[in-house]
Amino acid sequence: MKIMVAVKRVIDYAVKIRVKPDKTGVVTQNVKMSMNPFCEIALEEALRIRESGLASEVVAVSMGPSQCIDTLRTGLAMGADRGIHVEANYSLYPLSVAKILKKLVEIEKPRLLILGKQAIDDDCNQTGQMIAGLLNWPQGTFASKVVLDKEKQVATVDREVDDGIETVCLNLPAVITTDLRLNQPRYATLPNIMKAKSKPIKKFTPEELNVEIKSDLEIVEVTEPPKRKSGVIVSSVDELIDKLKHEANVI
Amino acid sequence: MLNRNSRNIFRFLTRPFFHHQRNSFLLPSSTPSSQFTSVTGFDEKYCTQLHLQRNIIPTELKVFSFFNPLRNFLKTRQLGVGIPHHKCYGSMGGVVQRSPRFSELNDDDVKHFQEVLGEKNVIQDEDKLTAANTDWMHKYKGSSRLILQPCNTDQVSQILKYCNSRGLAVVPQGGNTGLVGGSVPVFDEVIVNLSSMNNIISFDKVSGILVCEAGCILENIMSFLDNEGFIMPLDLGAKGSCQIGGNVSTNAGGLRLVRYGSLHGSVLGVEAVLANGTVLDMLKTLRKDNTGYDLKHLFIGSEGSLGIVTKVSILTPPKLASVNVALLACKDYSCCQKLLQEAKRKLGEILSAFEFLDSQSMDLVTKHLEGARNPFPTSLHNFYVLIETTGSDESSDKQKLEAFLLGSMENELVSDGVLAQDINQATTFWRLREGIPEALIRAGAVYKYDLSIPVENLYNLVEEMRSRLGDAANVVGYGHLGDGNLHLNVSVPQYDDKILSQIEPFVYEWTSKQRGSISAEHGVGLMKANEIFYSQSRETVQLMTSIKNLMDPNHILNPYKVLPHSITS
Ligand SMILES: Cc1cc2nc3c(=O)[nH]c(=O)nc-3n(C[C@H](O)[C@H](O)[C@H](O)COP(=O)(O)OP(=O)(O)OC[C@H]3O[C@@H](n4cnc5c(N)ncnc54)[C@H](O)[C@@H]3O)c2cc1C
């Protein structure tokens, strides 16, 4: 069984985001880029499934500019067997990504597609659901536990929902999106980094895959969230009450 | 679940301990460890015992037996120490007496300070006093009744002028993260805390020169600079609490020294207040200035014994785009050493840190710090090395580092390794190294030694110490290998004089034989004031004493610290 994992290159989550002065987006130049943390978790899960003998191959897919190769190399160093890079030098929104993934699924024929629940840059949380819809596959989103039954070809997925854990059973092939607590991704070790150098990365363009990229979203404006005002230390209870009454207007 | 900002959620969930806990942990007040307070040994019985023991085994004499010419010089001085009424400090094992030359604080003094500083900056609150009287390790504890928090240089000047004329002893205090008992009073010295002087005065984006007040917390300066595209030339585990004034006063080394050199190079100027209140304006912002004696250096590393640093000007390097961190496992110390040699050659211009820790340190960290895990599947490695590179080109830096690492693996200098793929991983690797002091504190009591030793022999000391102490203690070694700086730490359930006598003076003698330094970067403080001769000649210490006498004739500044008690009391 083959597992396909989508990995996105995003601004490293520890980087302080800066909005471009013209409000068209955020500054990405000279900014550290890394693999989306939820994608790392997705890849880790795929690797664990493979290591437990339930899958034979893990293919990592990344879409975007040529630097996505670095993200794929990270994935290969973690242990993915092969990479696929779909080169696109323009913004890709969830529906386009899902359409491209659909084509790749048709080519690669994986039985399981694992994605992060969302990317920390645009926070869309849509791709997994869209691709499941396009493929007409069952989906287990926000997975915090995944158990595969190879015989029955069923995946049992625990999902973190607001009122607890929901468990769903999916017939394979299926789509799974990962939540934070699913696993703790491994590090890229030197021997694996070395091995990754000889692993193949196949390149496609959306045109080659016959996917027409329409920008169905228009960014109107990107702004920073309002700055938190610094607090003040009041010198007496009376002053506090006064401020709550007249400045905060809460009492 | 759906529409939360995942960047923030992720940050929150994955880093429970990095910032919040670390910073608060560094504040002595928030380390409620009864274990330590009970063994700090302020009870009379303990003191007497210690005193007696000292008389039976005249350690002081043994200590200095190496330095024949010095022996007489010291013997006579040391005799004056340790007669009745002395005080002793947990594990220090030292004996020091309150100097009769100092006055005792009275109500008029407090009133005077209130007039100068305003009431709220004259602190007598018990909780605050306890925190300010106790050092980070809970090893040293003073009994000051007063904290003064000046808001500007003029107030510092007025405080010192008054204290000098009244004969009141003073201890300058920054973030109180010092590790040699320098930042807390020994007796009832007035604490002058610089926390309120925390303004950034200017930053020149062209030259990278920052001018700020001494009380700025290192991490706050770092974030300020980060926004401007610059970094501090020093970084250390205590960054969340320590202040730039404290860093300068201890000449802190830290994690980036291998790249950016010591503060003697990057500090371009200081403003300092002398004991008599004179303000010395040496706040230059010039890289080159050869006009006479460069006196600012007297305030770099003199641990508040010559003046209070009130402002600092410092040269900051630009922040480079590409930082890579690798954690490597080595089978023995000789591999770490060869790796260092290779790294200096092959990573040269991008190498920004070369740190090492032994497996005992790794075990401590993974055991005591929440969330810390050994990145290697098998924990059979004896040593770990953390290498950081900082450069301007992500892809070429990474290529260079990878080639170096893979080469080192082929040469079998490295038995395994992990390379951080994102900032979170890099922070996690750093945490394993930076978290050691904190893990040691959690493990119990600790005797800390900060030594400069030629790299070749550096780890021999750890091994010798281990065999000396046997099962009685957990001996760990880590440090800034790139600078030949070993942190030798002896972790014990509680402070114990028997163990101490096995460690000291052995550790100092050993270091001295290697022509090493008994204080590489933490300073001398109270802990090593009487041991300075292990690393400095008699003539040198005499000149130091003359300088002290000239600049602080009444010895009100940080008494009992830095220079031998015999000289300064
Ligand atoms: C977890 C941890 C990690 C550390 N790592 C390192 C490291 O890697 N490298 C290293 O070198 N050190 C290290 N240290 C020790 C180091 O000396 C301090 O952390 C730091 O430099 C002290 O700054 P501070 O503001 O806390 O000073 P304090 O502890 O308050 O004071 C230290 C000394 O300086 C004097 N002083 C403070 N402020 C002034 C001032 N404005 N004017 C005159 N004198 C002053 C004090 O009287 C005292 O003698 C570490 C400490 C901790 C707790």
Short mmCIF file of N, CA and C in Angstrom, two decimals, chain A residues 11-18 30 32 34 37-38 40-41 74 118-121 123 125 142 160-162 180-181 184-191 193-194 197, chain B residues 1-7 9-11 13-15 226-227 321 323-324 328 373 375 394 402 405-406 409-410 414 416-419 421-425 428-429:
data_model
loop_
_atom_site.label_atom_id
_atom_site.label_comp_id
_atom_site.label_asym_id
_atom_site.label_seq_id
_atom_site.Cartn_x
_atom_site.Cartn_y
_atom_site.Cartn_z
N ILE A 11 6.20 30.09 6.06
CA ILE A 11 7.09 30.86 6.94
C ILE A 11 7.20 30.11 8.25
N ASP A 12 8.40 29.92 8.71
CA ASP A 12 8.62 29.17 9.95
C ASP A 12 7.73 29.74 11.06
N TYR A 13 7.14 28.84 11.81
CA TYR A 13 6.14 29.33 12.78
C TYR A 13 6.74 30.18 13.88
N ALA A 14 8.06 30.07 14.08
CA ALA A 14 8.68 30.87 15.15
C ALA A 14 9.08 32.26 14.67
N VAL A 15 8.90 32.53 13.38
CA VAL A 15 9.29 33.83 12.84
C VAL A 15 8.19 34.86 13.13
N LYS A 16 8.63 36.04 13.48
CA LYS A 16 7.66 37.10 13.70
C LYS A 16 7.19 37.62 12.34
N ILE A 17 5.90 37.52 12.11
CA ILE A 17 5.36 37.88 10.80
C ILE A 17 5.30 39.39 10.64
N ARG A 18 5.72 39.85 9.47
CA ARG A 18 5.64 41.28 9.18
C ARG A 18 4.78 41.51 7.94
N ASN A 30 13.96 36.91 2.64
CA ASN A 30 14.94 36.75 3.73
C ASN A 30 14.33 36.24 5.02
N LYS A 32 12.92 32.95 7.20
CA LYS A 32 13.12 31.50 7.31
C LYS A 32 11.84 30.75 6.95
N SER A 34 9.97 26.93 6.51
CA SER A 34 10.08 25.55 6.97
C SER A 34 8.85 24.77 6.56
N PRO A 37 4.08 22.76 10.29
CA PRO A 37 4.15 21.78 11.39
C PRO A 37 3.09 20.66 11.28
N PHE A 38 1.90 21.00 10.81
CA PHE A 38 0.87 19.95 10.71
C PHE A 38 1.22 18.94 9.60
N GLU A 40 4.30 18.12 8.92
CA GLU A 40 5.32 17.28 9.54
C GLU A 40 4.67 16.12 10.28
N ILE A 41 3.58 16.46 10.97
CA ILE A 41 2.86 15.43 11.73
C ILE A 41 2.24 14.41 10.77
N THR A 74 13.67 17.81 3.31
CA THR A 74 13.42 17.58 4.74
C THR A 74 12.55 16.34 4.92
N GLN A 118 -4.38 22.04 8.55
CA GLN A 118 -4.33 23.36 7.94
C GLN A 118 -2.89 23.83 7.90
N ALA A 119 -2.65 24.84 7.07
CA ALA A 119 -1.30 25.40 7.02
C ALA A 119 -1.28 26.64 7.87
N ILE A 120 -0.16 26.86 8.55
CA ILE A 120 -0.14 27.98 9.49
C ILE A 120 0.02 29.32 8.80
N ASP A 121 0.14 29.35 7.49
CA ASP A 121 0.24 30.67 6.85
C ASP A 121 -1.13 31.25 6.50
N ASP A 123 -4.09 29.48 7.12
CA ASP A 123 -5.09 28.94 8.05
C ASP A 123 -6.39 28.55 7.36
N ASN A 125 -7.65 25.54 6.20
CA ASN A 125 -8.35 24.34 6.69
C ASN A 125 -9.42 23.91 5.69
N PHE A 142 -8.87 16.23 11.50
CA PHE A 142 -8.40 16.52 12.87
C PHE A 142 -8.04 15.25 13.63
N GLU A 160 -10.46 15.11 17.34
CA GLU A 160 -10.68 16.00 18.48
C GLU A 160 -11.76 17.00 18.11
N VAL A 161 -12.89 16.89 18.77
CA VAL A 161 -13.98 17.84 18.52
C VAL A 161 -14.25 18.57 19.83
N ASP A 162 -15.04 19.62 19.73
CA ASP A 162 -15.15 20.47 20.91
C ASP A 162 -15.72 19.76 22.13
N LEU A 180 -2.67 18.42 16.10
CA LEU A 180 -1.37 18.59 16.76
C LEU A 180 -0.93 17.42 17.61
N ARG A 181 -1.88 16.80 18.28
CA ARG A 181 -1.49 15.79 19.26
C ARG A 181 -1.36 14.38 18.68
N GLN A 184 4.60 13.03 17.66
CA GLN A 184 5.70 13.99 17.74
C GLN A 184 6.68 13.65 16.62
N PRO A 185 6.78 14.51 15.64
CA PRO A 185 7.60 14.17 14.48
C PRO A 185 9.06 13.93 14.85
N ARG A 186 9.71 13.09 14.08
CA ARG A 186 11.11 12.76 14.33
C ARG A 186 12.02 13.83 13.75
N TYR A 187 13.28 13.78 14.13
CA TYR A 187 14.27 14.69 13.57
C TYR A 187 14.92 14.07 12.34
N ALA A 188 15.52 14.93 11.55
CA ALA A 188 16.27 14.44 10.40
C ALA A 188 17.68 14.09 10.88
N THR A 189 18.01 12.82 10.86
CA THR A 189 19.34 12.42 11.33
C THR A 189 20.34 12.48 10.18
N LEU A 190 21.60 12.56 10.53
CA LEU A 190 22.62 12.66 9.48
C LEU A 190 22.59 11.48 8.52
N PRO A 191 22.52 10.25 9.01
CA PRO A 191 22.47 9.15 8.05
C PRO A 191 21.27 9.28 7.10
N ILE A 193 19.76 12.12 6.27
CA ILE A 193 19.99 13.26 5.37
C ILE A 193 20.85 12.79 4.20
N MET A 194 21.82 11.96 4.54
CA MET A 194 22.71 11.43 3.51
C MET A 194 21.92 10.58 2.51
N LYS A 197 19.72 12.31 -0.10
CA LYS A 197 20.33 12.95 -1.26
C LYS A 197 20.14 12.12 -2.53
N MET B 1 -12.69 24.82 17.00
CA MET B 1 -11.54 24.13 16.47
C MET B 1 -11.14 24.71 15.12
N LEU B 2 -12.15 25.18 14.40
CA LEU B 2 -11.84 25.52 13.02
C LEU B 2 -11.08 26.83 12.84
N ASN B 3 -11.68 27.90 13.31
CA ASN B 3 -11.10 29.14 12.85
C ASN B 3 -10.11 29.82 13.78
N ARG B 4 -9.45 29.04 14.56
CA ARG B 4 -8.44 29.66 15.41
C ARG B 4 -7.18 29.88 14.59
N ASN B 5 -6.43 30.82 15.02
CA ASN B 5 -5.18 31.04 14.31
C ASN B 5 -4.18 29.96 14.72
N SER B 6 -3.92 29.08 13.79
CA SER B 6 -3.14 27.90 14.14
C SER B 6 -1.68 28.23 14.44
N ARG B 7 -1.16 29.31 13.86
CA ARG B 7 0.23 29.67 14.13
C ARG B 7 0.39 29.90 15.64
N ILE B 9 -1.76 28.95 18.05
CA ILE B 9 -2.10 27.76 18.83
C ILE B 9 -0.91 26.83 18.86
N PHE B 10 -0.29 26.68 17.72
CA PHE B 10 0.84 25.76 17.64
C PHE B 10 1.97 26.22 18.54
N ARG B 11 2.20 27.52 18.47
CA ARG B 11 3.27 28.08 19.28
C ARG B 11 2.98 27.81 20.75
N LEU B 13 1.00 25.56 22.12
CA LEU B 13 0.96 24.17 22.56
C LEU B 13 2.32 23.50 22.56
N THR B 14 3.17 23.92 21.67
CA THR B 14 4.42 23.18 21.57
C THR B 14 5.52 23.76 22.43
N ARG B 15 5.32 24.94 22.96
CA ARG B 15 6.42 25.50 23.74
C ARG B 15 5.95 25.86 25.13
N ASP B 226 16.07 42.64 17.17
CA ASP B 226 15.51 41.76 16.15
C ASP B 226 14.63 42.56 15.19
N ASN B 227 13.83 43.44 15.76
CA ASN B 227 12.97 44.30 14.93
C ASN B 227 13.77 45.20 14.02
N ALA B 321 20.54 35.99 7.76
CA ALA B 321 19.31 35.28 7.43
C ALA B 321 19.35 33.79 7.78
N VAL B 323 20.44 30.62 9.93
CA VAL B 323 20.99 30.03 11.15
C VAL B 323 20.70 28.53 11.11
N ASN B 324 21.72 27.74 11.31
CA ASN B 324 21.52 26.29 11.33
C ASN B 324 22.07 25.71 12.62
N LEU B 328 25.12 16.74 17.69
CA LEU B 328 25.88 15.57 17.27
C LEU B 328 26.25 14.70 18.46
N ARG B 373 13.71 15.98 25.39
CA ARG B 373 13.97 14.57 25.09
C ARG B 373 15.27 14.43 24.30
N PRO B 375 17.28 13.52 21.39
CA PRO B 375 16.85 13.31 20.00
C PRO B 375 17.35 12.00 19.41
N GLU B 394 21.29 31.03 2.98
CA GLU B 394 20.67 29.80 3.46
C GLU B 394 21.19 28.56 2.73
N GLU B 402 26.18 20.68 5.91
CA GLU B 402 25.88 19.26 5.65
C GLU B 402 27.13 18.52 5.19
N LEU B 405 29.25 17.89 8.16
CA LEU B 405 28.71 16.88 9.06
C LEU B 405 28.83 15.48 8.48
N LEU B 406 28.53 15.38 7.20
CA LEU B 406 28.61 14.06 6.59
C LEU B 406 30.06 13.59 6.55
N MET B 409 31.02 12.34 9.83
CA MET B 409 30.46 11.02 10.08
C MET B 409 31.30 9.94 9.43
N GLU B 410 31.72 10.25 8.21
CA GLU B 410 32.57 9.28 7.52
C GLU B 410 33.89 9.07 8.25
N VAL B 414 31.90 11.70 14.43
CA VAL B 414 30.53 11.82 14.89
C VAL B 414 29.87 10.47 14.72
N ASP B 416 26.48 9.92 15.49
CA ASP B 416 25.12 10.15 15.02
C ASP B 416 24.89 11.65 15.09
N GLY B 417 23.85 12.12 14.45
CA GLY B 417 23.61 13.55 14.50
C GLY B 417 22.23 13.89 13.99
N VAL B 418 21.72 15.04 14.44
CA VAL B 418 20.45 15.54 13.91
C VAL B 418 20.65 16.99 13.51
N LEU B 419 20.01 17.37 12.42
CA LEU B 419 20.14 18.73 11.92
C LEU B 419 18.76 19.37 11.99
N GLN B 421 15.52 21.20 11.30
CA GLN B 421 14.87 21.55 10.04
C GLN B 421 14.04 22.82 10.16
N ASP B 422 13.77 23.24 11.37
CA ASP B 422 13.05 24.49 11.55
C ASP B 422 13.48 25.14 12.87
N ILE B 423 12.95 26.31 13.12
CA ILE B 423 13.41 27.06 14.29
C ILE B 423 13.02 26.34 15.58
N ASN B 424 11.87 25.71 15.56
CA ASN B 424 11.43 24.99 16.75
C ASN B 424 12.42 23.89 17.12
N GLN B 425 12.87 23.16 16.13
CA GLN B 425 13.84 22.10 16.40
C GLN B 425 15.15 22.69 16.91
N THR B 428 14.75 23.56 20.40
CA THR B 428 14.74 22.34 21.22
C THR B 428 16.15 21.83 21.48
N PHE B 429 16.99 21.87 20.45
CA PHE B 429 18.37 21.41 20.65
C PHE B 429 19.11 22.35 21.61
#
